[in-house]
């Protein structure tokens, strides 16, 4: 069942790419492309619901809210693993956590940091408070 869904999903994906390439400024083609994207998204959601149990699906949805790019990558990885036969049954939450941890180890961390410029705060004088009636 899953194999047939995956084959039809890959053929839908190819059709969607072709429609997107052909869809210039024609409204009918844009509408058709949107319908293709929606059908592809529905197919992906159907496959994921068959591959993940409820807890794992909830965790993936939470990840999608906070980090959509990472969630999309994980969804693609799960579908590819199922296509290759690496997933036997449904993935539970513990297995999804292991998959996410291994993915985190492989991906480089972003060095995002918040810096405070305390010098600007020192430039503010208390004399301005009189203007506001404080």
Coordinates of N, CA and C in Angstrom, one line a residue:
X1 N 0.8 -1.2 0.0 CA 0.0 0.0 0.0 C 0.9 1.3 0.0
X2 N 1.9 1.3 0.9 CA 2.7 2.4 1.0 C 3.5 2.6 -0.3
X3 N 4.0 1.5 -0.8 CA 4.8 1.5 -2.1 C 4.0 2.1 -3.2
X4 N 2.7 1.8 -3.3 CA 1.9 2.3 -4.4 C 1.6 3.8 -4.2
X5 N 1.5 4.2 -2.9 CA 1.3 5.6 -2.6 C 2.5 6.4 -3.0
X6 N 3.7 5.8 -2.7 CA 5.0 6.5 -3.0 C 5.2 6.6 -4.5
X7 N 4.8 5.6 -5.2 CA 5.0 5.7 -6.7 C 4.1 6.7 -7.3
X8 N 2.8 6.7 -6.8 CA 1.9 7.8 -7.3 C 2.3 9.2 -6.9
X9 N 2.9 9.3 -5.7 CA 3.4 10.6 -5.2 C 4.5 11.1 -6.1
X10 N 5.4 10.2 -6.5 CA 6.6 10.6 -7.3 C 6.1 11.0 -8.7
X11 N 5.1 10.3 -9.2 CA 4.6 10.7 -10.6 C 3.8 12.0 -10.5
X12 N 3.1 12.2 -9.4 CA 2.4 13.5 -9.1 C 3.4 14.6 -9.0
X13 N 4.5 14.4 -8.4 CA 5.5 15.4 -8.2 C 6.1 15.8 -9.6
X14 N 6.3 14.8 -10.4 CA 6.8 15.1 -11.8 C 5.8 15.9 -12.6
X15 N 4.6 15.5 -12.5 CA 3.5 16.3 -13.2 C 3.5 17.7 -12.6
X16 N 3.6 17.9 -11.3 CA 3.5 19.2 -10.7 C 4.7 20.1 -11.2
X17 N 5.9 19.5 -11.3 CA 7.0 20.3 -11.8 C 6.8 20.7 -13.2
X18 N 6.2 19.8 -14.0 CA 6.0 20.2 -15.4 C 4.9 21.3 -15.5
X19 N 3.9 21.2 -14.7 CA 2.9 22.3 -14.7 C 3.4 23.6 -14.3
X20 N 4.3 23.5 -13.2 CA 4.9 24.8 -12.7 C 5.8 25.4 -13.8
X21 N 6.5 24.6 -14.5 CA 7.4 25.1 -15.6 C 6.6 25.7 -16.7
X22 N 5.4 25.1 -17.0 CA 4.6 25.7 -18.1 C 3.7 26.8 -17.7
X23 N 3.5 27.0 -16.4 CA 2.5 28.0 -15.9 C 3.2 29.4 -15.9
X24 N 3.0 30.1 -16.9 CA 3.6 31.4 -17.0 C 2.6 32.4 -16.3
X25 N 2.0 33.3 -17.0 CA 1.1 34.2 -16.4 C -0.4 33.8 -16.6
X26 N -0.6 32.7 -17.2 CA -2.0 32.2 -17.5 C -2.7 31.8 -16.2
X27 N -3.8 32.5 -15.9 CA -4.5 32.2 -14.7 C -5.0 30.7 -14.6
X28 N -5.4 30.1 -15.7 CA -5.8 28.7 -15.7 C -4.7 27.8 -15.3
X29 N -3.5 28.1 -15.9 CA -2.4 27.3 -15.6 C -1.9 27.5 -14.1
X30 N -2.0 28.7 -13.6 CA -1.7 28.9 -12.2 C -2.6 28.2 -11.3
X31 N -3.9 28.2 -11.6 CA -4.9 27.5 -10.8 C -4.6 26.0 -10.8
X32 N -4.3 25.5 -12.0 CA -3.9 24.0 -12.1 C -2.7 23.7 -11.3
X33 N -1.7 24.6 -11.4 CA -0.5 24.4 -10.6 C -0.7 24.4 -9.1
X34 N -1.6 25.3 -8.7 CA -2.0 25.3 -7.3 C -2.7 24.0 -6.9
X35 N -3.6 23.5 -7.7 CA -4.3 22.3 -7.4 C -3.3 21.1 -7.4
X36 N -2.3 21.1 -8.3 CA -1.3 20.1 -8.2 C -0.5 20.1 -6.9
X37 N -0.1 21.4 -6.5 CA 0.6 21.5 -5.3 C -0.2 21.0 -4.1
X38 N -1.5 21.3 -4.1 CA -2.4 20.9 -3.0 C -2.5 19.3 -3.0
X39 N -2.6 18.7 -4.2 CA -2.7 17.3 -4.3 C -1.4 16.6 -3.8
X40 N -0.3 17.2 -4.1 CA 1.0 16.7 -3.7 C 1.1 16.8 -2.2
X41 N 0.7 17.9 -1.6 CA 0.7 18.1 -0.2 C -0.2 17.1 0.5
X42 N -1.4 16.9 0.0 CA -2.3 15.9 0.5 C -1.7 14.5 0.5
X43 N -1.1 14.2 -0.6 CA -0.4 12.9 -0.8 C 0.7 12.7 0.3
X44 N 1.5 13.7 0.5 CA 2.5 13.7 1.5 C 2.0 13.5 2.9
X45 N 0.9 14.2 3.2 CA 0.3 14.1 4.5 C -0.3 12.7 4.7
X46 N -0.9 12.1 3.7 CA -1.4 10.8 3.7 C -0.3 9.8 4.0
X47 N 0.8 9.9 3.3 CA 1.9 9.0 3.5 C 2.5 9.1 4.9
X48 N 2.6 10.4 5.4 CA 3.2 10.6 6.7 C 2.2 10.0 7.8
X49 N 0.9 10.1 7.6 CA 0.0 9.6 8.6 C 0.1 8.1 8.6
X50 N 0.4 7.5 7.5 CA 0.6 6.0 7.5 C 1.9 5.6 8.1
X51 N 2.9 6.5 8.0 CA 4.3 6.1 8.5 C 4.5 6.5 10.0
X52 N 3.8 7.5 10.5 CA 4.0 8.0 11.9 C 2.8 7.7 12.8
X53 N 3.1 7.4 14.0 CA 2.0 7.3 15.0 C 1.6 8.7 15.4
X54 N 0.6 8.8 16.3 CA 0.0 10.1 16.6 C 1.0 11.0 17.4
X55 N 1.8 10.4 18.3 CA 2.7 11.2 19.0 C 3.8 11.7 18.1
X56 N 4.3 10.9 17.2 CA 5.4 11.3 16.3 C 4.9 12.4 15.4
X57 N 3.6 12.2 14.9 CA 3.0 13.2 14.0 C 2.9 14.5 14.8
X58 N 2.5 14.5 16.0 CA 2.3 15.7 16.8 C 3.7 16.4 17.0
X59 N 4.7 15.6 17.2 CA 6.1 16.2 17.4 C 6.5 16.8 16.1
X60 N 6.3 16.2 15.0 CA 6.7 16.7 13.7 C 5.9 18.0 13.4
X61 N 4.6 18.1 13.7 CA 3.8 19.3 13.5 C 4.4 20.4 14.4
X62 N 4.8 20.1 15.6 CA 5.4 21.1 16.5 C 6.7 21.6 15.9
X63 N 7.5 20.7 15.4 CA 8.7 21.1 14.8 C 8.4 22.0 13.5
X64 N 7.4 21.7 12.8 CA 7.0 22.5 11.6 C 6.7 23.9 12.0
X65 N 6.1 24.1 13.2 CA 5.7 25.5 13.6 C 7.0 26.3 14.0
X66 N 8.0 25.6 14.6 CA 9.1 26.4 15.0 C 10.2 26.4 14.0
X67 N 10.4 25.4 13.2 CA 11.5 25.3 12.2 C 10.9 24.6 10.9
X68 N 10.2 25.4 10.1 CA 9.5 24.8 8.9 C 10.5 24.1 8.0
X69 N 11.7 24.7 7.8 CA 12.6 24.1 6.8 C 13.1 22.8 7.3
X70 N 13.4 22.7 8.6 CA 13.9 21.4 9.1 C 12.8 20.4 9.1
X71 N 11.6 20.8 9.4 CA 10.5 19.8 9.4 C 10.2 19.3 8.0
X72 N 10.4 20.2 7.0 CA 10.2 19.7 5.6 C 11.3 18.7 5.2
X73 N 12.5 19.0 5.7 CA 13.6 18.1 5.4 C 13.4 16.7 6.1
X74 N 12.9 16.7 7.3 CA 12.6 15.5 8.0 C 11.5 14.7 7.4
X75 N 10.4 15.4 6.9 CA 9.3 14.7 6.2 C 9.9 14.1 4.9
X76 N 10.7 14.8 4.2 CA 11.3 14.2 3.0 C 12.1 13.0 3.3
X77 N 12.9 13.1 4.4 CA 13.8 12.0 4.8 C 12.9 10.7 5.2
X78 N 11.9 10.9 5.9 CA 11.0 9.8 6.3 C 10.4 9.2 5.1
X79 N 9.9 9.9 4.2 CA 9.3 9.4 3.0 C 10.3 8.6 2.1
X80 N 11.6 9.2 2.0 CA 12.6 8.4 1.3 C 13.0 7.1 2.0
X81 N 13.1 7.2 3.3 CA 13.4 6.0 4.1 C 12.3 4.9 3.8
X82 N 11.1 5.3 3.8 CA 10.0 4.3 3.5 C 10.1 3.8 2.1
X83 N 10.5 4.6 1.1 CA 10.6 4.2 -0.2 C 11.7 3.2 -0.4
X84 N 12.8 3.3 0.4 CA 13.9 2.4 0.3 C 13.7 1.2 1.2
X85 N 12.6 1.1 1.9 CA 12.3 0.0 2.7 C 13.0 0.0 4.1
X86 N 13.5 1.1 4.5 CA 14.2 1.2 5.8 C 13.2 1.3 7.0
X87 N 12.0 1.6 6.7 CA 11.0 1.7 7.8 C 10.0 0.6 7.6
X88 N 9.9 -0.3 8.6 CA 9.0 -1.4 8.5 C 7.6 -1.1 8.9
X89 N 7.4 -0.6 10.0 CA 6.0 -0.2 10.5 C 5.9 1.2 10.7
X90 N 5.1 1.6 11.6 CA 4.9 3.0 12.0 C 6.1 3.5 12.9
X91 N 6.6 4.7 12.6 CA 7.6 5.3 13.5 C 6.9 5.8 14.7
X92 N 7.4 5.4 15.9 CA 6.8 6.0 17.1 C 7.6 7.3 17.5
X93 N 7.2 7.9 18.6 CA 7.8 9.2 19.0 C 9.3 9.0 19.3
X94 N 9.6 7.9 20.0 CA 11.0 7.6 20.4 C 11.9 7.5 19.2
X95 N 11.4 6.8 18.2 CA 12.2 6.6 16.9 C 12.4 7.9 16.2
X96 N 11.4 8.7 16.2 CA 11.4 10.0 15.6 C 12.5 10.9 16.3
X97 N 12.5 10.8 17.6 CA 13.4 11.6 18.4 C 14.9 11.2 18.1
X98 N 15.1 9.9 17.9 CA 16.4 9.4 17.5 C 16.8 9.9 16.1
X99 N 15.8 9.9 15.2 CA 16.1 10.4 13.9 C 16.4 11.9 13.9
X100 N 15.7 12.6 14.7 CA 16.0 14.1 14.8 C 17.4 14.3 15.5
X101 N 17.7 13.5 16.5 CA 19.0 13.7 17.1 C 20.1 13.4 16.2
X102 N 20.0 12.3 15.4 CA 21.0 12.0 14.4 C 21.1 13.1 13.3
X103 N 20.0 13.7 13.0 CA 20.0 14.7 12.0 C 20.7 16.0 12.6
X104 N 20.4 16.3 13.9 CA 21.1 17.4 14.5 C 22.6 17.2 14.6
X105 N 23.1 16.0 14.8 CA 24.5 15.8 14.9 C 25.2 16.0 13.5
X106 N 24.4 15.6 12.4 CA 25.0 15.8 11.1 C 25.0 17.2 10.6
X107 N 24.0 18.0 11.0 CA 23.9 19.4 10.5 C 24.7 20.3 11.4
X108 N 25.4 21.3 10.7 CA 26.2 22.2 11.5 C 25.2 23.2 12.3
X109 N 25.7 23.6 13.4 CA 24.9 24.5 14.2 C 25.0 25.9 13.7
X110 N 24.0 26.7 13.7 CA 24.1 28.1 13.3 C 24.6 28.9 14.5
X111 N 25.4 29.8 14.3 CA 26.0 30.6 15.3 C 25.3 31.9 15.5
X112 N 24.0 31.8 15.7 CA 23.2 33.0 16.0 C 23.3 33.3 17.4
X113 N 23.6 34.6 17.7 CA 23.8 35.1 19.0 C 23.1 36.5 19.1
X114 N 22.7 36.8 20.3 CA 22.2 38.1 20.5 C 23.2 38.9 21.3
X115 N 23.5 40.1 20.7 CA 24.5 41.0 21.4 C 23.7 42.2 21.9
X116 N 24.0 42.6 23.1 CA 23.5 43.9 23.6 C 24.6 44.9 23.6
X117 N 24.2 46.1 23.2 CA 25.1 47.2 23.2 C 24.7 48.1 24.4
X118 N 25.4 47.8 25.5 CA 25.1 48.5 26.7 C 25.6 50.0 26.7
X119 N 26.4 50.3 25.8 CA 26.9 51.7 25.7 C 25.7 52.7 25.4
X120 N 24.8 52.2 24.6 CA 23.7 53.1 24.2 C 22.8 53.4 25.4
X121 N 22.7 52.4 26.3 CA 21.8 52.6 27.5 C 22.5 53.6 28.4
X122 N 23.8 53.7 28.4 CA 24.6 54.6 29.2 C 24.4 56.0 28.7
X123 N 24.2 56.2 27.4 CA 24.1 57.5 26.9 C 22.7 58.2 27.2
X124 N 21.8 57.4 27.6 CA 20.5 58.0 28.0 C 20.6 58.7 29.3
X125 N 20.1 59.9 29.4 CA 20.3 60.6 30.7 C 18.9 60.6 31.4
X126 N 19.0 60.8 32.7 CA 17.8 60.8 33.5 C 17.1 62.2 33.5
X127 N 17.8 63.2 32.9 CA 17.2 64.5 32.8 C 16.0 64.5 31.9
X128 N 15.9 63.6 30.9 CA 14.7 63.5 30.0 C 13.5 63.1 30.7
X129 N 13.6 62.5 31.9 CA 12.4 62.0 32.6 C 11.5 63.2 33.0
X130 N 12.1 64.4 33.2 CA 11.3 65.5 33.6 C 10.3 65.9 32.5
X131 N 10.6 65.6 31.3 CA 9.7 66.0 30.2 C 8.4 65.2 30.2
X132 N 8.5 64.0 30.8 CA 7.3 63.1 30.8 C 6.6 63.2 32.1
X133 N 6.9 64.0 33.0 CA 6.2 64.2 34.3 C 6.5 63.1 35.2
X134 N 7.6 62.4 35.2 CA 7.9 61.3 36.1 C 8.7 61.8 37.3

